[in-house]
């Protein structure tokens, strides 16, 4: 897996990043950067994949529902 540079500064106005489809290649990489920067990451993905399991192990809160309910 290609990892982005965790030293890249993120905007300070982000309070609660939420990623729909967090298990995808792009979203999981971005979520990983946010975790590296100390953000509390939340998201959803209907499929529990190795990427989702890895993010959960690192502290992300992920649900398998994208219903918005």
mmCIF file of N, CA and C in Angstrom:
data_model
loop_
_atom_site.group_PDB
_atom_site.id
_atom_site.type_symbol
_atom_site.label_atom_id
_atom_site.label_comp_id
_atom_site.label_asym_id
_atom_site.label_seq_id
_atom_site.Cartn_x
_atom_site.Cartn_y
_atom_site.Cartn_z
ATOM 1 N N UNK A 1 0.836 -1.172 0.000
ATOM 2 C CA UNK A 1 0.000 0.000 0.000
ATOM 3 C C UNK A 1 0.884 1.240 0.000
ATOM 4 N N UNK A 2 0.566 2.180 -0.842
ATOM 5 C CA UNK A 2 1.291 3.451 -0.879
ATOM 6 C C UNK A 2 0.742 4.332 0.226
ATOM 7 N N UNK A 3 1.627 4.840 1.076
ATOM 8 C CA UNK A 3 1.210 5.682 2.185
ATOM 9 C C UNK A 3 1.537 7.137 1.884
ATOM 10 N N UNK A 4 0.573 8.040 2.067
ATOM 11 C CA UNK A 4 0.855 9.454 1.882
ATOM 12 C C UNK A 4 1.759 9.973 2.990
ATOM 13 N N UNK A 5 2.337 11.121 2.768
ATOM 14 C CA UNK A 5 3.232 11.724 3.745
ATOM 15 C C UNK A 5 2.432 12.199 4.955
ATOM 16 N N UNK A 6 2.628 11.600 6.144
ATOM 17 C CA UNK A 6 1.861 12.004 7.324
ATOM 18 C C UNK A 6 2.275 13.372 7.855
ATOM 19 N N UNK A 7 3.348 13.948 7.347
ATOM 20 C CA UNK A 7 3.793 15.268 7.807
ATOM 21 C C UNK A 7 3.102 16.409 7.074
ATOM 22 N N UNK A 8 2.261 16.089 6.093
ATOM 23 C CA UNK A 8 1.536 17.118 5.361
ATOM 24 C C UNK A 8 0.506 17.748 6.297
ATOM 25 N N UNK A 9 0.579 19.076 6.522
ATOM 26 C CA UNK A 9 -0.367 19.704 7.441
ATOM 27 C C UNK A 9 -1.782 19.716 6.857
ATOM 28 N N UNK A 10 -2.756 19.506 7.723
ATOM 29 C CA UNK A 10 -4.150 19.526 7.320
ATOM 30 C C UNK A 10 -4.793 20.823 7.813
ATOM 31 N N UNK A 11 -5.882 21.237 7.184
ATOM 32 C CA UNK A 11 -6.564 22.459 7.638
ATOM 33 C C UNK A 11 -6.984 22.343 9.100
ATOM 34 N N UNK A 12 -6.884 23.433 9.829
ATOM 35 C CA UNK A 12 -7.197 23.416 11.255
ATOM 36 C C UNK A 12 -8.694 23.498 11.543
ATOM 37 N N UNK A 13 -9.516 23.835 10.564
ATOM 38 C CA UNK A 13 -10.942 24.005 10.795
ATOM 39 C C UNK A 13 -11.719 22.691 10.759
ATOM 40 N N UNK A 14 -11.079 21.608 10.457
ATOM 41 C CA UNK A 14 -11.757 20.313 10.404
ATOM 42 C C UNK A 14 -11.952 19.827 11.835
ATOM 43 N N UNK A 15 -13.205 19.547 12.196
ATOM 44 C CA UNK A 15 -13.477 19.099 13.559
ATOM 45 C C UNK A 15 -13.723 17.600 13.654
ATOM 46 N N UNK A 16 -14.612 17.097 12.818
ATOM 47 C CA UNK A 16 -14.982 15.678 12.877
ATOM 48 C C UNK A 16 -15.013 15.115 11.461
ATOM 49 N N UNK A 17 -13.881 14.660 10.947
ATOM 50 C CA UNK A 17 -13.890 14.122 9.584
ATOM 51 C C UNK A 17 -14.694 12.828 9.506
ATOM 52 N N UNK A 18 -15.555 12.763 8.493
ATOM 53 C CA UNK A 18 -16.387 11.587 8.251
ATOM 54 C C UNK A 18 -16.203 11.170 6.802
ATOM 55 N N UNK A 19 -15.952 9.884 6.575
ATOM 56 C CA UNK A 19 -15.671 9.384 5.238
ATOM 57 C C UNK A 19 -16.685 8.307 4.858
ATOM 58 N N UNK A 20 -17.538 8.598 3.881
ATOM 59 C CA UNK A 20 -18.432 7.582 3.324
ATOM 60 C C UNK A 20 -17.612 6.761 2.340
ATOM 61 N N UNK A 21 -17.714 5.444 2.422
ATOM 62 C CA UNK A 21 -16.890 4.584 1.562
ATOM 63 C C UNK A 21 -15.455 4.520 2.044
ATOM 64 N N UNK A 22 -15.282 4.560 3.358
ATOM 65 C CA UNK A 22 -13.950 4.651 3.969
ATOM 66 C C UNK A 22 -13.063 3.440 3.671
ATOM 67 N N UNK A 23 -13.645 2.339 3.243
ATOM 68 C CA UNK A 23 -12.848 1.145 2.948
ATOM 69 C C UNK A 23 -12.203 1.162 1.576
ATOM 70 N N UNK A 24 -12.565 2.137 0.755
ATOM 71 C CA UNK A 24 -11.978 2.224 -0.584
ATOM 72 C C UNK A 24 -10.523 2.659 -0.541
ATOM 73 N N UNK A 25 -9.830 2.437 -1.619
ATOM 74 C CA UNK A 25 -8.399 2.746 -1.689
ATOM 75 C C UNK A 25 -8.104 4.205 -1.365
ATOM 76 N N UNK A 26 -8.824 5.108 -1.983
ATOM 77 C CA UNK A 26 -8.572 6.539 -1.777
ATOM 78 C C UNK A 26 -9.009 7.021 -0.415
ATOM 79 N N UNK A 27 -10.230 6.668 -0.025
ATOM 80 C CA UNK A 27 -10.759 7.148 1.254
ATOM 81 C C UNK A 27 -9.987 6.582 2.436
ATOM 82 N N UNK A 28 -9.593 5.320 2.357
ATOM 83 C CA UNK A 28 -8.842 4.741 3.482
ATOM 84 C C UNK A 28 -7.477 5.404 3.620
ATOM 85 N N UNK A 29 -6.871 5.788 2.498
ATOM 86 C CA UNK A 29 -5.578 6.485 2.562
ATOM 87 C C UNK A 29 -5.734 7.857 3.202
ATOM 88 N N UNK A 30 -6.779 8.581 2.811
ATOM 89 C CA UNK A 30 -7.014 9.901 3.395
ATOM 90 C C UNK A 30 -7.349 9.773 4.881
ATOM 91 N N UNK A 31 -8.190 8.811 5.228
ATOM 92 C CA UNK A 31 -8.534 8.589 6.633
ATOM 93 C C UNK A 31 -7.291 8.244 7.448
ATOM 94 N N UNK A 32 -6.383 7.493 6.863
ATOM 95 C CA UNK A 32 -5.140 7.135 7.537
ATOM 96 C C UNK A 32 -4.303 8.376 7.849
ATOM 97 N N UNK A 33 -4.253 9.304 6.909
ATOM 98 C CA UNK A 33 -3.519 10.563 7.139
ATOM 99 C C UNK A 33 -4.148 11.324 8.301
ATOM 100 N N UNK A 34 -5.474 11.380 8.324
ATOM 101 C CA UNK A 34 -6.153 12.071 9.417
ATOM 102 C C UNK A 34 -5.847 11.404 10.759
ATOM 103 N N UNK A 35 -5.841 10.078 10.807
ATOM 104 C CA UNK A 35 -5.480 9.375 12.040
ATOM 105 C C UNK A 35 -4.046 9.695 12.443
ATOM 106 N N UNK A 36 -3.134 9.724 11.467
ATOM 107 C CA UNK A 36 -1.740 10.055 11.751
ATOM 108 C C UNK A 36 -1.607 11.450 12.359
ATOM 109 N N UNK A 37 -2.519 12.350 11.971
ATOM 110 C CA UNK A 37 -2.488 13.732 12.458
ATOM 111 C C UNK A 37 -3.226 13.899 13.782
ATOM 112 N N UNK A 38 -3.791 12.814 14.307
ATOM 113 C CA UNK A 38 -4.441 12.864 15.615
ATOM 114 C C UNK A 38 -5.931 13.159 15.603
ATOM 115 N N UNK A 39 -6.554 13.142 14.425
ATOM 116 C CA UNK A 39 -7.986 13.389 14.347
ATOM 117 C C UNK A 39 -8.770 12.154 14.774
ATOM 118 N N UNK A 40 -9.979 12.388 15.288
ATOM 119 C CA UNK A 40 -10.918 11.318 15.578
ATOM 120 C C UNK A 40 -11.685 11.045 14.294
ATOM 121 N N UNK A 41 -11.414 9.938 13.643
ATOM 122 C CA UNK A 41 -11.971 9.630 12.327
ATOM 123 C C UNK A 41 -13.216 8.759 12.461
ATOM 124 N N UNK A 42 -14.246 9.131 11.686
ATOM 125 C CA UNK A 42 -15.467 8.348 11.616
ATOM 126 C C UNK A 42 -15.782 8.079 10.150
ATOM 127 N N UNK A 43 -16.544 7.023 9.906
ATOM 128 C CA UNK A 43 -16.907 6.732 8.529
ATOM 129 C C UNK A 43 -17.847 5.557 8.423
ATOM 130 N N UNK A 44 -18.161 5.234 7.172
ATOM 131 C CA UNK A 44 -19.038 4.099 6.914
ATOM 132 C C UNK A 44 -18.617 3.414 5.623
ATOM 133 N N UNK A 45 -18.893 2.131 5.576
ATOM 134 C CA UNK A 45 -18.667 1.342 4.376
ATOM 135 C C UNK A 45 -19.504 0.074 4.510
ATOM 136 N N UNK A 46 -20.265 -0.268 3.482
ATOM 137 C CA UNK A 46 -21.107 -1.456 3.591
ATOM 138 C C UNK A 46 -20.322 -2.768 3.643
ATOM 139 N N UNK A 47 -19.067 -2.738 3.239
ATOM 140 C CA UNK A 47 -18.251 -3.953 3.227
ATOM 141 C C UNK A 47 -17.119 -3.833 4.249
ATOM 142 N N UNK A 48 -17.012 -4.835 5.109
ATOM 143 C CA UNK A 48 -15.912 -4.873 6.071
ATOM 144 C C UNK A 48 -14.715 -5.500 5.362
ATOM 145 N N UNK A 49 -13.734 -4.684 5.048
ATOM 146 C CA UNK A 49 -12.552 -5.117 4.301
ATOM 147 C C UNK A 49 -11.319 -5.040 5.202
ATOM 148 N N UNK A 50 -10.185 -5.557 4.746
ATOM 149 C CA UNK A 50 -8.950 -5.404 5.517
ATOM 150 C C UNK A 50 -8.608 -3.933 5.789
ATOM 151 N N UNK A 51 -8.920 -3.055 4.847
ATOM 152 C CA UNK A 51 -8.652 -1.626 5.061
ATOM 153 C C UNK A 51 -9.508 -1.089 6.206
ATOM 154 N N UNK A 52 -10.773 -1.482 6.237
ATOM 155 C CA UNK A 52 -11.667 -1.058 7.316
ATOM 156 C C UNK A 52 -11.178 -1.616 8.649
ATOM 157 N N UNK A 53 -10.832 -2.880 8.673
ATOM 158 C CA UNK A 53 -10.338 -3.503 9.910
ATOM 159 C C UNK A 53 -9.075 -2.807 10.413
ATOM 160 N N UNK A 54 -8.189 -2.435 9.502
ATOM 161 C CA UNK A 54 -6.961 -1.738 9.879
ATOM 162 C C UNK A 54 -7.265 -0.369 10.487
ATOM 163 N N UNK A 55 -8.186 0.364 9.883
ATOM 164 C CA UNK A 55 -8.551 1.684 10.409
ATOM 165 C C UNK A 55 -9.218 1.564 11.780
ATOM 166 N N UNK A 56 -10.091 0.578 11.945
ATOM 167 C CA UNK A 56 -10.743 0.355 13.237
ATOM 168 C C UNK A 56 -9.693 0.030 14.299
ATOM 169 N N UNK A 57 -8.718 -0.804 13.949
ATOM 170 C CA UNK A 57 -7.655 -1.163 14.888
ATOM 171 C C UNK A 57 -6.852 0.062 15.325
ATOM 172 N N UNK A 58 -6.811 1.074 14.461
ATOM 173 C CA UNK A 58 -6.084 2.307 14.768
ATOM 174 C C UNK A 58 -6.956 3.347 15.471
ATOM 175 N N UNK A 59 -8.233 3.014 15.698
ATOM 176 C CA UNK A 59 -9.094 3.902 16.463
ATOM 177 C C UNK A 59 -10.232 4.554 15.713
ATOM 178 N N UNK A 60 -10.378 4.318 14.426
ATOM 179 C CA UNK A 60 -11.480 4.898 13.662
ATOM 180 C C UNK A 60 -12.795 4.237 14.064
ATOM 181 N N UNK A 61 -13.859 5.024 14.072
ATOM 182 C CA UNK A 61 -15.197 4.506 14.367
ATOM 183 C C UNK A 61 -15.921 4.361 13.036
ATOM 184 N N UNK A 62 -16.169 3.113 12.635
ATOM 185 C CA UNK A 62 -16.735 2.847 11.315
ATOM 186 C C UNK A 62 -17.964 1.959 11.447
ATOM 187 N N UNK A 63 -19.032 2.355 10.752
ATOM 188 C CA UNK A 63 -20.247 1.554 10.710
ATOM 189 C C UNK A 63 -20.397 0.954 9.307
ATOM 190 N N UNK A 64 -21.233 -0.050 9.191
ATOM 191 C CA UNK A 64 -21.452 -0.657 7.873
ATOM 192 C C UNK A 64 -22.744 -0.154 7.237
ATOM 193 N N UNK A 65 -23.343 0.883 7.788
ATOM 194 C CA UNK A 65 -24.562 1.455 7.239
ATOM 195 C C UNK A 65 -24.284 2.817 6.645
ATOM 196 N N UNK A 66 -24.832 3.066 5.466
ATOM 197 C CA UNK A 66 -24.712 4.385 4.858
ATOM 198 C C UNK A 66 -26.085 4.995 4.645
ATOM 199 N N UNK A 67 -27.036 4.617 5.487
ATOM 200 C CA UNK A 67 -28.426 5.046 5.324
ATOM 201 C C UNK A 67 -28.645 6.477 5.796
ATOM 202 N N UNK A 68 -27.739 6.998 6.602
ATOM 203 C CA UNK A 68 -27.910 8.337 7.138
ATOM 204 C C UNK A 68 -28.838 8.385 8.329
ATOM 205 N N UNK A 69 -29.325 7.242 8.751
ATOM 206 C CA UNK A 69 -30.244 7.194 9.891
ATOM 207 C C UNK A 69 -29.511 7.117 11.199
#
